[in-house]
Each structure stands twice: as structure tokens, then as C-alpha cells.
Short mmCIF file of C-alpha atoms and ligand atoms in Angstrom, two decimals:
data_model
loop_
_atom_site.label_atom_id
_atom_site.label_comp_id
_atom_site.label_asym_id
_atom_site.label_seq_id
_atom_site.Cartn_x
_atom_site.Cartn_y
_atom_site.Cartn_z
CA UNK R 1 125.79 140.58 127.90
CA UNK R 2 122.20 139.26 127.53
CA UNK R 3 121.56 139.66 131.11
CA UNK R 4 123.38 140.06 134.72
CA UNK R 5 122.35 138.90 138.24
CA UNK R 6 123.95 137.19 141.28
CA UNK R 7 122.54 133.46 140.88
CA UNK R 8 121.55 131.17 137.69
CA UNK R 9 119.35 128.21 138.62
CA UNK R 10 119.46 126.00 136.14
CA UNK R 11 116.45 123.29 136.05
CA UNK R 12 112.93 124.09 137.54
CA UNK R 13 112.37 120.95 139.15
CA UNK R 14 112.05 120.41 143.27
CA UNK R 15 115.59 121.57 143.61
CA UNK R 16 115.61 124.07 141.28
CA UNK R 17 112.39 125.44 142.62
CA UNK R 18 113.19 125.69 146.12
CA UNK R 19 116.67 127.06 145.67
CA UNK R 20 115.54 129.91 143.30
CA UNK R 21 112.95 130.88 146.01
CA UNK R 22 115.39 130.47 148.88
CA UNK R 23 118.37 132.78 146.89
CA UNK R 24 115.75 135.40 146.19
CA UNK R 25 114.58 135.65 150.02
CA UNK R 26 118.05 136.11 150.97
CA UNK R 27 118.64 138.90 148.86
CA UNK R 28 119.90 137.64 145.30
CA UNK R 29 118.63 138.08 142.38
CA UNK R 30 117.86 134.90 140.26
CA UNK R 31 116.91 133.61 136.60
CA UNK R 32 116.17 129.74 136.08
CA UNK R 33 116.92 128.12 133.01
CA UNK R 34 114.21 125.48 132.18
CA UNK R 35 114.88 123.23 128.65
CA UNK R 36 111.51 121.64 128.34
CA UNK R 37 108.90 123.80 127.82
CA UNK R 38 107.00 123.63 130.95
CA UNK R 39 108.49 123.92 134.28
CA UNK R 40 108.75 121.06 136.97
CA UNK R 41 110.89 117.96 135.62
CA UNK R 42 110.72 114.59 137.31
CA UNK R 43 109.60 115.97 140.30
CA UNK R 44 106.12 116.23 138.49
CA UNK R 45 105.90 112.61 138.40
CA UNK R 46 107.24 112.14 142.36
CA UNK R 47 103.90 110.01 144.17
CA UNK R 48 104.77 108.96 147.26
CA UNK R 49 105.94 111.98 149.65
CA UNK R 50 108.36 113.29 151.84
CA UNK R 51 110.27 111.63 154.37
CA UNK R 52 111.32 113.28 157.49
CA UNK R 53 111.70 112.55 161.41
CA UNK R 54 110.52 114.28 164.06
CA UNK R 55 108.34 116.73 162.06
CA UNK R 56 105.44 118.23 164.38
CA UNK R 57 102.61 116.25 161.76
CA UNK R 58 104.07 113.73 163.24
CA UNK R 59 103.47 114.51 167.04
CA UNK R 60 99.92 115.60 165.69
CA UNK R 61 99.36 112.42 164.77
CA UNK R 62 100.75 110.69 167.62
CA UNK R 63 103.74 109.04 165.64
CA UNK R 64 106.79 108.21 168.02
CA UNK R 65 109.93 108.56 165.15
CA UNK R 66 113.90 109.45 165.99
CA UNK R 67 116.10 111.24 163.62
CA UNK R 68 118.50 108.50 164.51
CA UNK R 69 116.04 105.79 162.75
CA UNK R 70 115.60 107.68 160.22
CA UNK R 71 119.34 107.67 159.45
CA UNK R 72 119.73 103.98 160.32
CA UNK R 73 117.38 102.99 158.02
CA UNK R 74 118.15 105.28 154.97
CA UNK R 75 121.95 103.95 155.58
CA UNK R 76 120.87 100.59 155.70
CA UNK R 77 118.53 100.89 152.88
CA UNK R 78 121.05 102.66 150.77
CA UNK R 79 123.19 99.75 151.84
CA UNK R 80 126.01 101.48 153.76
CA UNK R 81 127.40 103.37 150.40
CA UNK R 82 125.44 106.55 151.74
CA UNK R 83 128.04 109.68 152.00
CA UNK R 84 127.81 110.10 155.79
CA UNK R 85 128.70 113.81 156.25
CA UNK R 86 125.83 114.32 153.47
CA UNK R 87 123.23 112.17 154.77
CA UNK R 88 123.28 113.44 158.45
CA UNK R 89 123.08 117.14 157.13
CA UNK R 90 119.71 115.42 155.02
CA UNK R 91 118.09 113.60 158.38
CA UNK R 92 118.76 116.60 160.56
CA UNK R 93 117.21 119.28 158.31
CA UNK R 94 114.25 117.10 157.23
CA UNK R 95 112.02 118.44 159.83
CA UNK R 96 112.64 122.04 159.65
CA UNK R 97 112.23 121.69 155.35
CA UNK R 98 109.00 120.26 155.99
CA UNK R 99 107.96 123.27 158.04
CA UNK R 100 109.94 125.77 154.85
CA UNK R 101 107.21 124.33 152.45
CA UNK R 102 104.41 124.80 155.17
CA UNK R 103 105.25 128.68 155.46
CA UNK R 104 104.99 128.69 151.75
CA UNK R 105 101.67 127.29 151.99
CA UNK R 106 102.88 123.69 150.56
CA UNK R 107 101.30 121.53 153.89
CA UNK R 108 102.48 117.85 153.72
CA UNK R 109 100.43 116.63 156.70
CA UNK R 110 99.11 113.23 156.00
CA UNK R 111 101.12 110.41 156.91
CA UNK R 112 102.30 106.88 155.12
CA UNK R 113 105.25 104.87 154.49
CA UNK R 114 107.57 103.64 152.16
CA UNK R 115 109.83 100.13 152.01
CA UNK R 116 112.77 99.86 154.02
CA UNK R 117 110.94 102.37 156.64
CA UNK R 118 109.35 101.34 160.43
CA UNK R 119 107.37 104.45 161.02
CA UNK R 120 104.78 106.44 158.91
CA UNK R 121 107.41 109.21 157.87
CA UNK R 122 106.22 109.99 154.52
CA UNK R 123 104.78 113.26 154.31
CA UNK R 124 101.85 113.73 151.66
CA UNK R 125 99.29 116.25 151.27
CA UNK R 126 95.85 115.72 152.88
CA UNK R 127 93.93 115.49 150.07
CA UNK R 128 95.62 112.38 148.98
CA UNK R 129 96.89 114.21 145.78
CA UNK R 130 100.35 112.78 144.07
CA UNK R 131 102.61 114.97 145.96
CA UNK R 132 105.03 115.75 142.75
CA UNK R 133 102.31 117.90 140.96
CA UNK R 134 101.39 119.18 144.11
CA UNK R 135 104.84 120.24 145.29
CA UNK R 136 105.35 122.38 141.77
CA UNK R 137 102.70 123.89 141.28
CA UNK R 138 102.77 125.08 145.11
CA UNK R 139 106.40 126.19 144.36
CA UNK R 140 105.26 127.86 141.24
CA UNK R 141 103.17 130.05 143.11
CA UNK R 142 105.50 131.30 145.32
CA UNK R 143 108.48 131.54 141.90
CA UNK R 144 105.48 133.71 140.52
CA UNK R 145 104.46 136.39 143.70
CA UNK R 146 108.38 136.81 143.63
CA UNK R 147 108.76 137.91 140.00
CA UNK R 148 111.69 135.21 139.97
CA UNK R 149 112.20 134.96 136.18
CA UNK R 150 111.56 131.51 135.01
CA UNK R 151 113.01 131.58 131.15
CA UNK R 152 111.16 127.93 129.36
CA UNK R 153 112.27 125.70 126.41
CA UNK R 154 116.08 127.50 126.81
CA UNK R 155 118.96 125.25 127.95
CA UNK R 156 122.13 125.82 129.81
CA UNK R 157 125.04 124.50 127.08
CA UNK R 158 127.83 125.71 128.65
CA UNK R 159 129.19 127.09 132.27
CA UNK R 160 132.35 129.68 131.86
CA UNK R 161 134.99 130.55 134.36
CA UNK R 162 137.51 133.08 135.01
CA UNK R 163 140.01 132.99 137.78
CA UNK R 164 138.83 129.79 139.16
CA UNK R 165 135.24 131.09 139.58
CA UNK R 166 132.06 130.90 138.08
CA UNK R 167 131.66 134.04 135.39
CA UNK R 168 129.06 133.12 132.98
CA UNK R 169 126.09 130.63 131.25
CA UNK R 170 125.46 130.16 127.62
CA UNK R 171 121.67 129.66 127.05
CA UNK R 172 120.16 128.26 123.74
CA UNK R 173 116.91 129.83 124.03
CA UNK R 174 113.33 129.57 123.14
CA UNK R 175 114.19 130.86 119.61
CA UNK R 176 117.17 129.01 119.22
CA UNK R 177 119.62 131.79 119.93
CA UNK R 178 122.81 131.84 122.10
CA UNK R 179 122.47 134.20 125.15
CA UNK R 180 125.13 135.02 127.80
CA UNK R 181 123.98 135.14 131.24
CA UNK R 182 126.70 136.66 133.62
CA UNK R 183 126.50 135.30 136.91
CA UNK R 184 128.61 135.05 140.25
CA UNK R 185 127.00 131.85 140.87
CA UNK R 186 125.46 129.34 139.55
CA UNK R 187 122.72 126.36 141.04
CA UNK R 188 122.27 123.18 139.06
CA UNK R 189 119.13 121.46 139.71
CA UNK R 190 119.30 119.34 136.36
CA UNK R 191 118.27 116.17 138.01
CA UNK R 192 119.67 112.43 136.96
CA UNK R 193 120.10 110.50 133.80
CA UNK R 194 117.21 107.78 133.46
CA UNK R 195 116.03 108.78 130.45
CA UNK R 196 119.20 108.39 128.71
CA UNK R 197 119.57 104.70 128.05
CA UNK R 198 123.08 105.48 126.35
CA UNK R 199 124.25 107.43 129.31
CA UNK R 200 122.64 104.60 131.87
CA UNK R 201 123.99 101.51 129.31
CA UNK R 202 127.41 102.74 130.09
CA UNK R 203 127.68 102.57 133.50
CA UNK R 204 124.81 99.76 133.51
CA UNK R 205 125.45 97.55 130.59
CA UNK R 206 122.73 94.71 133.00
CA UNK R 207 119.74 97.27 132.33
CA UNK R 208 119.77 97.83 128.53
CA UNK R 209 116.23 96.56 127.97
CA UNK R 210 114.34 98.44 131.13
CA UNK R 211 111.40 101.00 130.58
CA UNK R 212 112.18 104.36 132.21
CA UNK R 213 109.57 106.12 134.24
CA UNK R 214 111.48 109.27 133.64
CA UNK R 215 110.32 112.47 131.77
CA UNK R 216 112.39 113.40 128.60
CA UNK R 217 114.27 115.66 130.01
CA UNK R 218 116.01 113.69 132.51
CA UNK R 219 119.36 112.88 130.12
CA UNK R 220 122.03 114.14 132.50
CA UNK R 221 123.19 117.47 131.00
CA UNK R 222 123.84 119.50 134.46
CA UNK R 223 126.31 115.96 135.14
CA UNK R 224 128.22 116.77 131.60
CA UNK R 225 128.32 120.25 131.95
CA UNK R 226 129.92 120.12 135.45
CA UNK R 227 132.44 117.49 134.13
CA UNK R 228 133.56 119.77 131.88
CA UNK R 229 134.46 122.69 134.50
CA UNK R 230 136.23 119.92 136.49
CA UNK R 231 133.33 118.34 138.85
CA UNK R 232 134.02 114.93 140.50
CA UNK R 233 131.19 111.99 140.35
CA UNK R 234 130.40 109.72 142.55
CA UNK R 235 128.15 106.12 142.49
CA UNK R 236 127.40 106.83 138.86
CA UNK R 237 126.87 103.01 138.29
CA UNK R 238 124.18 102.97 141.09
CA UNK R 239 120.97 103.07 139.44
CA UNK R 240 117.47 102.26 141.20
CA UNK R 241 115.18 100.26 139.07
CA UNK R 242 111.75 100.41 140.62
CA UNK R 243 109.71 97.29 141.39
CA UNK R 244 106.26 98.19 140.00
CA UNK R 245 106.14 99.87 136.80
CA UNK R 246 103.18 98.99 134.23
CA UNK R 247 105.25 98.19 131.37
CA UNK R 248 103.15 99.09 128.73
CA UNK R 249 102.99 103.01 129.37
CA UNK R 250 106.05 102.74 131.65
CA UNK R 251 103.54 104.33 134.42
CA UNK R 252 104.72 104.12 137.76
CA UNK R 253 102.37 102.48 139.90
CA UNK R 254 102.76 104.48 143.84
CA UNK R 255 105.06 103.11 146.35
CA UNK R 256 102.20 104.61 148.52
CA UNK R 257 99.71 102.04 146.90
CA UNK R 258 101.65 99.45 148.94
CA UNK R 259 102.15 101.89 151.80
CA UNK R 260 98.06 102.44 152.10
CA UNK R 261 97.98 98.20 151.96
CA UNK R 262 98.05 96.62 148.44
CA UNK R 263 100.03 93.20 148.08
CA UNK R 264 101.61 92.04 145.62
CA UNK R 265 101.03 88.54 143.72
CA UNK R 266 102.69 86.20 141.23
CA UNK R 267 101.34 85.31 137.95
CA UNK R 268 100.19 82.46 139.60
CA UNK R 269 98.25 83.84 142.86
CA UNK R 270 100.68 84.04 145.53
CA UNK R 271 102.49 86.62 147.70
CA UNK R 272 106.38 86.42 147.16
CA UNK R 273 108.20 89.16 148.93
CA UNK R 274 107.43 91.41 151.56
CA UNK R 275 106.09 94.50 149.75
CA UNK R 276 107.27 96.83 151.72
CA UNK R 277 111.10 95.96 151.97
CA UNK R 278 113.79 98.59 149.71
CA UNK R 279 113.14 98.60 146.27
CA UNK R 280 116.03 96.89 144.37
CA UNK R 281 115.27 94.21 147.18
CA UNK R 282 111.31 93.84 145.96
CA UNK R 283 112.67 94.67 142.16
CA UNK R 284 114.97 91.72 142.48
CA UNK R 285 111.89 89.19 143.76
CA UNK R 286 109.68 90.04 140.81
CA UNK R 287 112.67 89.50 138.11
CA UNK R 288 113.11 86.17 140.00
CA UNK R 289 109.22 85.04 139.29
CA UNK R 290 109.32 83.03 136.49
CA UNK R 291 107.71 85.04 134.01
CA UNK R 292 109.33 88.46 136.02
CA UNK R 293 106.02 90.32 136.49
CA UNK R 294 103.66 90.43 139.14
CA UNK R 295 100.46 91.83 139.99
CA UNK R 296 99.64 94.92 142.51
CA UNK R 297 96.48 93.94 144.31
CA UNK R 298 94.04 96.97 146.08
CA UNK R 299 90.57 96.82 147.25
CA UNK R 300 87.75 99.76 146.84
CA UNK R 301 88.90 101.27 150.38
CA UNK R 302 92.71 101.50 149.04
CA UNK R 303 91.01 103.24 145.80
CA UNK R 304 89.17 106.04 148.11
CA UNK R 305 92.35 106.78 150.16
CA UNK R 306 94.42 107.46 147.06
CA UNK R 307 93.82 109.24 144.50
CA UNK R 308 96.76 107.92 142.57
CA UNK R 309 94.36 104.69 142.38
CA UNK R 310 91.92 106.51 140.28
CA UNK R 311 93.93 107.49 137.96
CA UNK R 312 95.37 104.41 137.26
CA UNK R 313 91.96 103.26 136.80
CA UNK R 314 90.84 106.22 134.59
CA UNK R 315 94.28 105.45 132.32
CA UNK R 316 92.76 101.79 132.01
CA UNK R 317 95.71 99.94 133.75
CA UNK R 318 93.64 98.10 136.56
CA UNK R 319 92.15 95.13 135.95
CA UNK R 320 88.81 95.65 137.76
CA UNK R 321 86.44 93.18 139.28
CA UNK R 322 83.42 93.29 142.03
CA UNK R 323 85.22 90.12 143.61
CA UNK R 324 88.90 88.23 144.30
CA UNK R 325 86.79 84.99 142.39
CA UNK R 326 85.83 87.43 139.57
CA UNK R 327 89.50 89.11 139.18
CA UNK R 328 90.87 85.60 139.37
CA UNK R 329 89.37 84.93 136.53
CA UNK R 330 90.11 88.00 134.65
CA UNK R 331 93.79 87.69 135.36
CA UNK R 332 93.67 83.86 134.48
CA UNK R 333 94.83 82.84 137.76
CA UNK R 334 93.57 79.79 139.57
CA UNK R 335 90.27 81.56 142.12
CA UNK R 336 91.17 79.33 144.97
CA UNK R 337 94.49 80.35 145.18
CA UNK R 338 94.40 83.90 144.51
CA UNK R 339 91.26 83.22 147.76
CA UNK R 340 93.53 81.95 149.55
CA UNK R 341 96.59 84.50 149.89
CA UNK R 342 94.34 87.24 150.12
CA UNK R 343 92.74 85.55 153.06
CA UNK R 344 95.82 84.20 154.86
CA UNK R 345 96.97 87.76 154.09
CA UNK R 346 93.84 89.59 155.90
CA UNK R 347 94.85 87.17 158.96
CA UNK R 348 98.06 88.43 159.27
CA UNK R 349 96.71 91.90 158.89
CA UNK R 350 94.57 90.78 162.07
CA UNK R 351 97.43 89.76 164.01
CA UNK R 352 99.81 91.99 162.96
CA UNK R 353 102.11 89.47 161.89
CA UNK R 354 103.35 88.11 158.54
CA UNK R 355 104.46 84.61 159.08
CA UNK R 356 105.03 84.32 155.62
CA UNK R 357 107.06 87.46 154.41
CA UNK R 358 107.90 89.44 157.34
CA UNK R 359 105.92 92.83 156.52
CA UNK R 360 106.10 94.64 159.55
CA UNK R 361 104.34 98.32 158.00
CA UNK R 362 101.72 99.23 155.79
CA UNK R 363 99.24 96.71 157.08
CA UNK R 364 96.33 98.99 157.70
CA UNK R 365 93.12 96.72 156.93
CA UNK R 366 92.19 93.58 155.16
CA UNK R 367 91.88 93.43 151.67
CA UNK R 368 87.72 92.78 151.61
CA UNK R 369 86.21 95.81 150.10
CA UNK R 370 85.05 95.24 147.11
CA UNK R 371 85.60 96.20 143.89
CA UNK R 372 89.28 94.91 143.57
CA UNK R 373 91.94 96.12 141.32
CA UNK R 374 94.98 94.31 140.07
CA UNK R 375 97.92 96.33 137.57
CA UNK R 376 100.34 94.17 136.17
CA UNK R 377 103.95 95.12 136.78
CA UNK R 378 107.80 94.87 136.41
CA UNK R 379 111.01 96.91 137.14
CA UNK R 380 111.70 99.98 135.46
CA UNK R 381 114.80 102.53 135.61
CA UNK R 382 113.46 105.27 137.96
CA UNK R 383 116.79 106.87 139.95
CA UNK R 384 120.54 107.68 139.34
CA UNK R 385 121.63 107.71 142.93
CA UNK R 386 125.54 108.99 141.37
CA UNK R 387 125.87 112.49 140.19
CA UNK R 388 128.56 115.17 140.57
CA UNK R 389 130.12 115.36 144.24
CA UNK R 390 128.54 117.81 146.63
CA UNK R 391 129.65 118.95 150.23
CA UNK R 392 126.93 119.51 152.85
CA UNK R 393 127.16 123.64 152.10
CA UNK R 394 126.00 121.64 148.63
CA UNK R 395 129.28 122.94 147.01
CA UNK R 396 130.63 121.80 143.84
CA UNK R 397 133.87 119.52 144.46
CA UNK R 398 136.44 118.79 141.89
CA UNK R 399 138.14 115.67 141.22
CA UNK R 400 140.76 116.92 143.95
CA UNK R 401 137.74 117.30 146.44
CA UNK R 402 138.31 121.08 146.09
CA UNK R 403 135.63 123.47 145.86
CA UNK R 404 134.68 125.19 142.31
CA UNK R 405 133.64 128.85 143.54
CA UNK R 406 130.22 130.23 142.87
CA UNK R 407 129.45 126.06 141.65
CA UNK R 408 126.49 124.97 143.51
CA UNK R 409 124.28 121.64 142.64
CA UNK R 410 121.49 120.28 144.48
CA UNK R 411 119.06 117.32 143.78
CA UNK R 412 119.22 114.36 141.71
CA UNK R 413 121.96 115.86 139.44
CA UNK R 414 124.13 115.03 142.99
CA UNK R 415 125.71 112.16 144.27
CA UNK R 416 125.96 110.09 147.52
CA UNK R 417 122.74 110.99 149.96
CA UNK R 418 121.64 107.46 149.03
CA UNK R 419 124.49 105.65 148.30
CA UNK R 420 123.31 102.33 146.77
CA UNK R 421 119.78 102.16 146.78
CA UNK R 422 117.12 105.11 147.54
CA UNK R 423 114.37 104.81 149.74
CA UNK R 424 111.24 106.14 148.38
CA UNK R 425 110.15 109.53 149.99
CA UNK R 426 113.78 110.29 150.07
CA UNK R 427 114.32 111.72 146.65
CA UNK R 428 111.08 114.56 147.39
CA UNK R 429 113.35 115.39 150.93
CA UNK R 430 116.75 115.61 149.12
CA UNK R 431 115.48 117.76 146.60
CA UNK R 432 113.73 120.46 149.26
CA UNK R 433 116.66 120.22 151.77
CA UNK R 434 119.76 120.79 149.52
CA UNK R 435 117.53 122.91 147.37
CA UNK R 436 117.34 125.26 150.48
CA UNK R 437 120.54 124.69 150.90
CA UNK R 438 122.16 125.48 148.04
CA UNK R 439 119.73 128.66 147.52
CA UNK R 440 121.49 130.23 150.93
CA UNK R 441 124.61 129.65 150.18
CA UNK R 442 124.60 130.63 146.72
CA UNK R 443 123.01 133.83 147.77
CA UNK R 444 125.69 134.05 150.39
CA UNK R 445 128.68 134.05 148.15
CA UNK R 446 127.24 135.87 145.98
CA UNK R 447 126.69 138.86 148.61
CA UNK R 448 130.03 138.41 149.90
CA UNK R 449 131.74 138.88 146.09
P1 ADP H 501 115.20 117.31 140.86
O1 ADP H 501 114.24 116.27 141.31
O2 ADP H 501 116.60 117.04 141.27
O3 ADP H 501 114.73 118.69 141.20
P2 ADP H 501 113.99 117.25 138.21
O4 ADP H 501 114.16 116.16 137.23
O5 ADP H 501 112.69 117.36 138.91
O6 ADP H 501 115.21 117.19 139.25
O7 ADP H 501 114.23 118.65 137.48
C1 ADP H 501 115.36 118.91 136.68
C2 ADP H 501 114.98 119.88 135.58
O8 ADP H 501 116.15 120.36 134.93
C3 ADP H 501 114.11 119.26 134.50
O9 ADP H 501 112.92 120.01 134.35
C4 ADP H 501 114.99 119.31 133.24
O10 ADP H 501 114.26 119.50 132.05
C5 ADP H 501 115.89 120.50 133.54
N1 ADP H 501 117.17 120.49 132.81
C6 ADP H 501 118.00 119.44 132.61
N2 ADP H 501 119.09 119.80 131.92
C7 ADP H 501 118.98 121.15 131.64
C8 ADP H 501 119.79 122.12 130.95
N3 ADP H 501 120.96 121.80 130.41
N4 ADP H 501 119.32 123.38 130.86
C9 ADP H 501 118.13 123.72 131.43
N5 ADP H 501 117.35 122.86 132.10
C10 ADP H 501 117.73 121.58 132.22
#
């Protein structure tokens, strides 16, 4: 053999990340398998944060929040397809993850919100960075004062067993050889399938002509691979499109640009959805709109808070203007309209109340500092919610329901935490809990063999 040791990890994104660090604290030695050529997947392009309830940031920043909401409104969001067993082992070990990544010296303290949530749960880091490139290259840090082996541009093409238990990985590596890795366990941490529009046509046939905000390597592999050593799926035609993608570069445009107080406007001036409800629920308003785009609208103070907004900026996607009359006219939208929502929607922001739309969060000050910004944006495939079936020890289950020993997968690559619809912070939290997860109890088994 190429190389022994008690725990593969195959993908270096969140999940694979956390669970390589995890294993090797408990005692195992590990070796991640990374395809592209630099390390950090879709995770790399996560913006908006961590959700969690009942995380001390919280109480530091005076922010009542249960557990129990948190679960009420991830079910509800996920519209009751959510695996319960799963998602309760997600809400109750969101706090204590958030405090994992804060020992590692990964501090998600500042506080915002995504659709389909009532409290400022999202955890970002203070300095308003993205929290996806954030969250690597913190994790990175801590992969490289371990001497965890991270092998680049070498894929996993095939998982063996013997007995009924995990033996053995074939790698294609970095020169194009085979290499046999034996193993008593393996993690995979391969994330979803949105970049595969063959893979996502199949189950989704309805979005064969989206953009993709996914990286390259986001094709589904760890799903196949699993498959073939007898793993179950589960919600595979559940699919999140995301509501505000600029189509041209398929750039996401920040859940937490709507979270920090940016509306959203028709082609034509006007609000039409409450921006912060779940996103297949604002995805659905903007195909709706006639023309089925829509404008994100920020002011200057928006722009200072998040740094996401400059970039956007520096990539030339805003539309930029020094006021709402001005950016009217840019966007070719009648002045005393556009006026005129933004207005009305500064007096709701007054009172608190949106008698138009309903938005209840994210209402933090009028829109009224000037310059102001508008991106123009559509749906684009973003999640696979469906992926191989897990149990909360983040176990590999068979088409029986029966474990596959030493078969451990964590992360987007998994099925059912957000049954039919994810809420946005939730993916960053799934990834760090049942990355955790799936590091101690791989290293566990492992030990015990
Ligand atoms: P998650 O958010 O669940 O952690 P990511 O998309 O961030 O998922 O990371 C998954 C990583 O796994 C990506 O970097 C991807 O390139 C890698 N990957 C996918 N398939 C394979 C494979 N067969 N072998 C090695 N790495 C893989």
C-alpha cells in the first residue's frame, strides 16, 4: 500500500476541515483527499454566517433566542420534510460548535439574520469579512500546526470493503497515478451536486436553464461513490435555487445584504415580497415579476457594514449613484416611483411595521445614506438539500437503514437536516456540527478496531 492510517477525509471543505481536525485531536491519524487544487470547496464562497441558538455572543449582545425557535423555524422553513432525529442533534449542538471554532481561534461574534429567521442568530466574524473564506483559512491554520496531511488536485475514485467494512480508497493523484490508501474509516465531506447540471436535470428537469453559484468541484462524486458501496439517498430532488444571483457572473449577491437592510425592487420601482422570508419563497416572487429579475437596493451605510458590498462594487456589479433620483435614472425606472417605495419603506422602518410585505427582521435603518447601489438579480441553483442518508452519530446508512462500518459522511454530501428548503446560515452550522461529529466518531471506531 501507498499509505496506512485510521481515518480518510475526503473533501477539504467546512466538513471536511473540521472533521479532519476533530479525528486528529482524538487520537487518529488522518489524510484528506482534496480534487481541486486548492483546498476549501463551496464553503469558500459561504457569505452569510452561522446560525445557532443560545450561543453566549448572543447573551453578549443582549439577544433573547430559544433552541426551540430555532428548530421551529428551520422545520418550518425547510417545510416540515426536515429529518427530525437529525435536525434536533443540529439545533442542540449549534451553540457548543460555535464555541469549537472559538477555541480554534475562528470567533464568529457579530450578529445578523437570515429569511425565514425572528432573531439575529447568524454568526459572522467582526470584521464584517464573508465568513466562507474566513472559516477556511482559520481551519487551515489549525489542519497546518497539526501536520494533518492535506494531499491537493488527487481524487477519491473508489471506496473498497472487506467483510462489510470499510478497507481501502483509490486516489488518482496529483500526477495522475492510482494510489491505495488503507483505512479503517473513512469521512466524506464531498459536498452537493450544483454544479452538475446533468446530475441536477435529472432529478430537476424545471431548472435546466439556471446559473449555478457553485464552484467546479461541486458535481456530486462522494454521492456516487457511496451509492456504489450501498448508501441510501434521501430528498435528492430538493434543490434550493437562491433568490439573488447576478446572472451575468453567476455571483451571489449576500443573504446578509438583506439581513444588514437592503430591499428589493421590481424592474419597475416597487417592493414585491418581503425580503427576508425563506428563499425558494423570495426565489419564487422574483420568477413571478414579469420580466423575473429584480433589483437589490443598499445605501452607503449598508456598504460600510459589509464588506461583501465592496466587493460587489469593486467586481462592477452595482449600479452606483449619489441619489434614489439619480439611480432611477440609471436603472431606467420611473424616479417618482422608485422615491416613493424607498420612502414608504424608511416609514415602516420607523414604525417597525411593514404594512405592505410583512418584514418583521432586518429593518435596521432607513435607506437615506447616500451613495446608493442597486445589482440586478435572479435565481440561481445554490443547494442540494438530498444526499446520502446519515444517522445523528453521522453514520453511513444503507438502503436497508443499516449502518456501513467505518462509512462516515458529513456536510452537504448528506441528506435531510433541511428537508425542503435551507435556511441561509444553516448550511455554515451543518457543515461544523456533523463535521465534529463525524471526526469523533470516526476516530472512535477506529480506536476501538
Ligand atoms: P461542505 O460545505 O459540505 O464542506 P464543500 O463543497 O465546501 O462541502 O467541500 C467539498 C470538497 O470536496 C470540495 O473542495 C470538492 O472539490 C471536494 N471533492 C468532491 N469530490 C471529491 C472526490 N471524489 N475526491 C476528493 N475531493 C472531492
Amino acid at each position: 500500500d501507498d499509505k496506512t492510517c485510521d481515518v480518510v477525509v475526503v473533501g477539504s471543505g467546512g466538513a471536511g476541515l473540521a472533521a479532519a481536525i476533530e479525528a486528529h485531536d482524538k487520537g487518529a491519524s488522518v489524510v484528506i483527499i482534496e480534487k481541486m487544487p486548492i483546498a476549501g470547496g463551496n464553503t469558500n464562497k459561504a457569505s452569510a454566517g452561522m446560525n445557532a441558538a443560545e450561543t453566549l455572543f448572543q447573551q453578549q449582545a443582549g439577544i433573547t433566542d430559544h433552541k426551540e425557535w430555532f428548530y421551529n423555524e428551520t422545520l418550518k422553513g425547510g417545510k416540515n420534510k426536515n429529518n427530525p432525529e437529525l435536525l434536533h442533534y443540529f439545533v442542540e449542538h449549534a451553540p457548543a460548535a460555535i464555541n469549537w471554532l472559538d477555541a480554534k481561534g475562528i470567533r464568529l461574534n457579530n450578529l445578523t439574520t437570515t429569511g425565514g429567521m425572528s432573531v439575529d442568530r447568524t454568526h459572522r466574524p467582526n470584521n464584517g469579512a464573508a465568513v466562507g473564506g474566513f472559516l477556511i483559512s482559520g481551519l487551515l491554520k489549525n489542519i497546518n500546526e497539526r501536520g494533518i496531511e492535506l494531499m491537493l488536485d488527487t481524487s477519491v475514485t473508489d471506496i473498497e470493503l472487506k467483510d462489510g467494512r470499510i478497507n481501502a480508497v483509490i486516489v488518482n493523484d496529483e500526477d495522475g497515478n492510482e494510489q491505495r490508501i488503507s483505512t479503517k474509516a473513512i469521512i466524506v465531506a464531498t459536498g452537493g451536486f450544483g454544479a452538475n447540471a446533468q446530475m441536477v436535470t435529472h432529478y430537476r428537469p424545471d431548472l435546466a436553464n439556471f446559473v449555478t453559484t457553485n464552484h467546479k468541484g461541486a458535481t456530486g462524486s462522494g454521492i456516487a461513490l457511496l451509492q456504489k458501496i450501498g448508501a441510501g439517498t434521501v430528498d435528492m430532488n430538493e434543490i434550493q435555487i437562491h433568490p439573488t444571483v447576478e446572472q451575468k457572473t453567476a455571483y451571489l449577491i449576500s443573504e446578509s445584504i438583506r439581513g444588514g437592510g437592503a430591499i428589493l425592487v421590481s424592474r419597475h420601482g416597487k417592493r414585491f415580497v418581503n425580503e427576508l422570508d425563506t428563499r425558494d419563497k423570495v426565489s419564487n416572487s422574483i420568477i413571478a415579476l414579469t420580466d423575473h429579475y429584480a433589483y437589490i437596493l443598499f445605501d452607503e451605510q449598508i456598504r460600510q457594514e459589509n464588506k461583501a458590498a465592496d466587493t460587489y462594487i469593486g467586481k462592477g456589479l452595482a449600479v452606483q449613484a449619489d441619489s434614489l433620483v439619480g439611480l432611477a435614472e440609471k436603472l431606467d425606472i420611473n424616479p417618482e416611483t422608485l422615491s416613493n417605495t424607498v420612502e414608504r419603506y424608511n416609514r415602516f422602518v420607523e414604525q417597525q411595521h411593514d404594512e405592505d410585505f410583512g418584514r418583521t427582521t432586518g429593518m435596521r435603518h432607513p435607506l437615506n445614506q447616500p451613495s446608493f447601489y442597486a445589482i440586478p438579480i435572479a435565481p440561481g441553483i445554490h443547494h442540494t438539500m438530498g444526499g446520502v442518508t446519515i444517522n445523528t452519530n453521522t453514520e453511513v446508512l444503507d438502503t436497508n437503514a443499516q449502518v456501513i462500518k467505518g462509512a462516515y459522511a458529513a456536510g452537504e454530501v448528506a441528506g435531510g437536516v433541511h428537508g425542503g428548503n435551507r435556511i441561509g446560515g444553516n448550511a455554515i452550522a451543518d457543515i461544523i456540527i456533523f463535521g465534529i461529529q463525524a471526526g469523533d466518531q470516526a476516530a472512535a471506531y477506529a480506536k476501538d478496531l
